Short mmCIF file of C-alpha atoms in Angstrom, two decimals:
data_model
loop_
_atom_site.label_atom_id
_atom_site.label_comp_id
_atom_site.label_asym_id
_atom_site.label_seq_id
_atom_site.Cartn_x
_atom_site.Cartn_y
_atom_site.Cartn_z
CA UNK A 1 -49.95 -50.99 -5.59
CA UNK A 2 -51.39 -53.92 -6.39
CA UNK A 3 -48.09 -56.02 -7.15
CA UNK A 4 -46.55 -54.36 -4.05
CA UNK A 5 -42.61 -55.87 -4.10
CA UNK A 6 -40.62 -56.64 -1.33
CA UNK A 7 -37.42 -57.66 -2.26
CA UNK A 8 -34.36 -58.87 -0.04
CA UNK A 9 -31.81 -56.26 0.19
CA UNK A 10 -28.38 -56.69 1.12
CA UNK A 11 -27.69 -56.35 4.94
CA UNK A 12 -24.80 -53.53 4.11
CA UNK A 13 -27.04 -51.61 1.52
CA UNK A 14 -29.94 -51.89 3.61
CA UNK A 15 -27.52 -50.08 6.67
CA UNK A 16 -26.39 -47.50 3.88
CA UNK A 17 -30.18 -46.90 2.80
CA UNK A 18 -31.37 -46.71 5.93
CA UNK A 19 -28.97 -44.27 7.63
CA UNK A 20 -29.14 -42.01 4.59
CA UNK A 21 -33.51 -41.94 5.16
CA UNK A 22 -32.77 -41.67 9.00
CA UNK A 23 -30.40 -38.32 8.54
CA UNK A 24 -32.57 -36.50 5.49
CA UNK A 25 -35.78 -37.63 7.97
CA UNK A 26 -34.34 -35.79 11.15
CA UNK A 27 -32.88 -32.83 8.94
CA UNK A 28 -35.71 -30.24 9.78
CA UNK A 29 -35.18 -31.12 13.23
CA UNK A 30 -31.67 -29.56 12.99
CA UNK A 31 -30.90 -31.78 15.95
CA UNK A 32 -27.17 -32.87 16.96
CA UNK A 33 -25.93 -34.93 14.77
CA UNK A 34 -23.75 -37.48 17.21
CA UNK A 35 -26.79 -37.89 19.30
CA UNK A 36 -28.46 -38.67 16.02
CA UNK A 37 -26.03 -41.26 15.40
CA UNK A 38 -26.15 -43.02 18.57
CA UNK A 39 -29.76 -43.74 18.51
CA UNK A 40 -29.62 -44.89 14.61
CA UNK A 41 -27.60 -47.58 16.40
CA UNK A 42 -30.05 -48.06 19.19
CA UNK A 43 -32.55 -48.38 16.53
CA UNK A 44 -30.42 -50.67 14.56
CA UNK A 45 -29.68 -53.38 17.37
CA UNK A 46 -33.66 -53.21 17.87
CA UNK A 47 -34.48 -54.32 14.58
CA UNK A 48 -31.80 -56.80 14.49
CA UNK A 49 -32.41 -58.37 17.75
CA UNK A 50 -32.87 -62.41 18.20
CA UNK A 51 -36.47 -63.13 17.33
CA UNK A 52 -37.56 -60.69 14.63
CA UNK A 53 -38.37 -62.47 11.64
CA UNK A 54 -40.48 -59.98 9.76
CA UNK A 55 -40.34 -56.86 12.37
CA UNK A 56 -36.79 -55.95 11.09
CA UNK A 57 -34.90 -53.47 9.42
CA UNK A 58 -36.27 -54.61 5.64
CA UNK A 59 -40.16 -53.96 7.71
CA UNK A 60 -38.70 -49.94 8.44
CA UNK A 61 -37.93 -49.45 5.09
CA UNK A 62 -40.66 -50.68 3.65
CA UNK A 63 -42.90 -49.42 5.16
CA UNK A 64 -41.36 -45.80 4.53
CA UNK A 65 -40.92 -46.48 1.20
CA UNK A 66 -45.07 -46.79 1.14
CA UNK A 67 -45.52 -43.54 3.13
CA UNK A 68 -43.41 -42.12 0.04
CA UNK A 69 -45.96 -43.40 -2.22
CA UNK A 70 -48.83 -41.94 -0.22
CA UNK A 71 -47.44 -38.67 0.78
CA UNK A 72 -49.47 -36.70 -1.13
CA UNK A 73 -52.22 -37.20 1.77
CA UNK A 74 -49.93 -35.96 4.56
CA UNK A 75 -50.26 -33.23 7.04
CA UNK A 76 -47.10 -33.69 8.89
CA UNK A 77 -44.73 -35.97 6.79
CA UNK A 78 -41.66 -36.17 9.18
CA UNK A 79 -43.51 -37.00 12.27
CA UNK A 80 -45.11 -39.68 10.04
CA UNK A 81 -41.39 -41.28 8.95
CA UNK A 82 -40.06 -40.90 12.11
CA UNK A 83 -43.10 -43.00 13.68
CA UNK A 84 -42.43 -45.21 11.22
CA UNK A 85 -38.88 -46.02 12.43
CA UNK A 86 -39.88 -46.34 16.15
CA UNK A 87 -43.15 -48.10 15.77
CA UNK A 88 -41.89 -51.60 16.61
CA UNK A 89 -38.71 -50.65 18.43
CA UNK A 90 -40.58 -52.87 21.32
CA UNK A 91 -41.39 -55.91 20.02
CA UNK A 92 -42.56 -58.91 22.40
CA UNK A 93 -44.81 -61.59 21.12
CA UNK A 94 -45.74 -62.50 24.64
CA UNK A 95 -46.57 -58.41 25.77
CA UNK A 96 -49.92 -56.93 24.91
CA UNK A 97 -48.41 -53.20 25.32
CA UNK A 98 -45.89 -53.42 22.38
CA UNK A 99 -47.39 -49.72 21.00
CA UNK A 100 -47.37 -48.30 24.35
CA UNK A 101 -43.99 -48.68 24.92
CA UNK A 102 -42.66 -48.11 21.71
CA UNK A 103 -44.37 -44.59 21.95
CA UNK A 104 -42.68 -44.45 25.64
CA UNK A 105 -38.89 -45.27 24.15
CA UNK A 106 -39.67 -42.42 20.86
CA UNK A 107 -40.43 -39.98 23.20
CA UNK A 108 -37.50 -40.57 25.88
CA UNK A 109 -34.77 -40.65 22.48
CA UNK A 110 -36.58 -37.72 20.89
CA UNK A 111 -36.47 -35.76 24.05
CA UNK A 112 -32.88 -36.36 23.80
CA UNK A 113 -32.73 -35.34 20.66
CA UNK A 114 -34.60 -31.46 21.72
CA UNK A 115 -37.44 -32.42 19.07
CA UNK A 116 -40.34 -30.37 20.33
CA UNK A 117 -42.90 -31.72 23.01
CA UNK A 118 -45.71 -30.83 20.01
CA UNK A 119 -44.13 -32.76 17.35
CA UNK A 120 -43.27 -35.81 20.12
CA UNK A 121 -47.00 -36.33 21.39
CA UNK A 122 -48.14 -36.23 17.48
CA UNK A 123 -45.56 -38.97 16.96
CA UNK A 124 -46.69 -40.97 19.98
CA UNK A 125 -49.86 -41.24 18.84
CA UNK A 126 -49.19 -42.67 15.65
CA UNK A 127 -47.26 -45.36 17.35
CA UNK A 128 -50.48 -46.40 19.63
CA UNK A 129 -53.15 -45.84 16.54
CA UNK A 130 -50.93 -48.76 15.12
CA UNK A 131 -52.14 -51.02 17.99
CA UNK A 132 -55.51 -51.29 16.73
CA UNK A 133 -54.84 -50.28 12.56
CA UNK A 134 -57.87 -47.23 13.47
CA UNK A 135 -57.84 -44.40 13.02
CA UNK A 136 -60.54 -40.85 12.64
CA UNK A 137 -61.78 -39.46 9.52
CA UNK A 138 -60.25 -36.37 9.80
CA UNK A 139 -56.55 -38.10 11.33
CA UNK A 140 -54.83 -38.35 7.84
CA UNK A 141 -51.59 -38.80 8.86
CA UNK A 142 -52.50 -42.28 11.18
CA UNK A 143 -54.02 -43.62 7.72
CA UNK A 144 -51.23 -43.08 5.92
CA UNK A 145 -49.12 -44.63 9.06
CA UNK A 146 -51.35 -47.59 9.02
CA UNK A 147 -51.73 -48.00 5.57
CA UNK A 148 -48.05 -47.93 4.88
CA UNK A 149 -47.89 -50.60 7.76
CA UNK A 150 -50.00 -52.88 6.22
CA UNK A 151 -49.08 -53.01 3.02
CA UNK A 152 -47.71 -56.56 3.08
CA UNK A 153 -51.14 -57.54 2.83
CA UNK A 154 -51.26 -56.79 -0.64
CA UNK A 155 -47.92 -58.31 -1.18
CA UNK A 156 -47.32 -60.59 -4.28
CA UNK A 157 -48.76 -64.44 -3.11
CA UNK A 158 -45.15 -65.20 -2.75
CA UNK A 159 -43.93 -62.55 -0.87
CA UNK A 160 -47.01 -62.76 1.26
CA UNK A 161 -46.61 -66.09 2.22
CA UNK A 162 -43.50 -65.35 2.97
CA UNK A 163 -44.69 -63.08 5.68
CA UNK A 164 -46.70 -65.33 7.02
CA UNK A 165 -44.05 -67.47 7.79
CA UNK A 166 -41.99 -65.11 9.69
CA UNK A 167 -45.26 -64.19 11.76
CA UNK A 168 -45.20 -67.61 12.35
CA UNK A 169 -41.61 -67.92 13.70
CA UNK A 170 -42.31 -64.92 15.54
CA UNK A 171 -44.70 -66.64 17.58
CA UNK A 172 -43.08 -69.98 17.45
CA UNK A 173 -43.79 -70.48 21.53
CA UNK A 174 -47.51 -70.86 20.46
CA UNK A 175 -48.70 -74.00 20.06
CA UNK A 176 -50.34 -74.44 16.46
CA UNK A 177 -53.63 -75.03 17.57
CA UNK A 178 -53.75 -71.90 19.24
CA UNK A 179 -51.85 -70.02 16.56
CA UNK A 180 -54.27 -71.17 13.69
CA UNK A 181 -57.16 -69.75 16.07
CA UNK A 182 -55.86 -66.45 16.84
CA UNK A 183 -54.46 -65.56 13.60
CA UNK A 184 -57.54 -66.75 12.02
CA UNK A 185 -59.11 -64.49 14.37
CA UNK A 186 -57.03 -61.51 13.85
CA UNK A 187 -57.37 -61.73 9.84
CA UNK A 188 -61.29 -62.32 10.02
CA UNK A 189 -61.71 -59.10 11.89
CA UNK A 190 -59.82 -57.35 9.02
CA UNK A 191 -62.34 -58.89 6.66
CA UNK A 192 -64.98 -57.55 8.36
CA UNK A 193 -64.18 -54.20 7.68
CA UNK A 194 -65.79 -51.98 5.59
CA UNK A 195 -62.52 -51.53 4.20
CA UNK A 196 -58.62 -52.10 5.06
CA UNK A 197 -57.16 -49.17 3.53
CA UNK A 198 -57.85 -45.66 4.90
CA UNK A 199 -56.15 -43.80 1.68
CA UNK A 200 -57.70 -43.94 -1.39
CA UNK A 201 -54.65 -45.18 -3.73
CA UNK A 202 -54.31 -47.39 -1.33
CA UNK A 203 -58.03 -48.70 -1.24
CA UNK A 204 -57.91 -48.68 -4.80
CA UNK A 205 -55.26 -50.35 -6.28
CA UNK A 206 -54.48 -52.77 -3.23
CA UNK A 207 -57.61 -53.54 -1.23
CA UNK A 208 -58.22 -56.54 -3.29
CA UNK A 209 -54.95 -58.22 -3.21
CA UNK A 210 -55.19 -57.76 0.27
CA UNK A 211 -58.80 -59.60 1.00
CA UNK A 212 -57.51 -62.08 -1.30
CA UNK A 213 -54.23 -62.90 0.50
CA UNK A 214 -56.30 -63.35 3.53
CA UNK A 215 -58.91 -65.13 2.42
CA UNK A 216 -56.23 -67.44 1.09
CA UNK A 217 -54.69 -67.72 4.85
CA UNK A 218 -57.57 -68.46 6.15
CA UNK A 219 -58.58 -71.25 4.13
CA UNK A 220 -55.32 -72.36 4.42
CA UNK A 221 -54.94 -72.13 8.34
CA UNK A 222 -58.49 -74.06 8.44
CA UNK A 223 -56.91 -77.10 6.31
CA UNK A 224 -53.75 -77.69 9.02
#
């Protein structure tokens, strides 16, 4: 966990990979499969849309790749993967009710899909727990959510500078002044937690990397 890798995959193996997760994940649903289909694609063309730099397709399937690792703490492992794949459908640097919405399109495409109104409203609120990156004691399946999601903070120094840099072009409309200040701002508050990781293989083996990567953006933001 500690020497999490993200590696660049090939866009047409990434496609393959991904609609191969997105099929086995709905599977229990027994939903139709056309229908399926058409919102892979809906999902696709979000990913890929002008402007994503590190909330893409690679982001999905890493981050279910990490809910693999830490599904031994589950409760409810398919509404946690399929959260997974609509938690940044909406993406808008310049919005401030990304999670909301996202949780709005799941449920409209899931509805269309005849998934259950129980399993929808336990899906839409993993999408908005991933607004703040909180989440209760007892709600084990938003930790592993939000743990998954986060990973890249315990990325390899490479890799995670790597992310930084698409954060950055992400929010290239901010001037850099302002930037440095709110990312700064953002990262400090995760310092000041008693702890970034909910899970504990998580907390373990990459809470460390983590506080180091940001501690390294930090000092690094303050020197521009």
């Amino acid at each position: 966990m500690s020497n999490i890798k993200y590696e660049d995959i090939p866009t047409e193996k990434l496609f393959d990979i991904l609609l191969y997760r997105w099929q086995e994940t709905l599977q229990p649903f027994q939903v139709n499969q056309i229908d399926a289909n058409n919102i892979f694609n809906t999902l696709i063309a979000a990913y890929s849309a002008p402007g994503r730099y590190y909330h893409t397709l690679e982001h999905i399937l890493h981050v279910l790749i990490s809910i693999d690792n830490l599904q031994t703490y589950v409760q409810d492992i398919n509404s946690i993967q399929l959260a997974a794949w609509f938690h940044d459908i909406v993406y808008d640097t310049q919005a401030k009710d990304n999670e909301e919405k996202s949780a709005e399109y799941a449920s409209n495409l899931l509805s269309n899909l005849q998934v259950t109104p129980k399993y929808i409203a336990h899906i839409t609120h993993l999408i908005i727990n991933t607004k703040y990156h909180q989440a209760a004691a007892d709600d084990f399946d938003s930790q592993v959510l939000l743990d998954a999601d986060l990973a890249i903070l315990a990325a390899d120094p490479i890799q995670y500078q790597k992310y930084t840099q698409a954060i950055r072009q992400e929010y290239a409309w901010v001037p850099q002044d302002q930037y440095i200040a709110g990312r700064k701002q953002v990262l400090e508050k995760f310092l000041q937690r008693d702890r970034i990781y909910f899970t504990p293989l998580m907390f373990e083996f990459a809470e460390q990397s983590a506080r180091a990567n940001i501690t390294a953006e930090i000092q690094n933001l303050s020197q521009k």
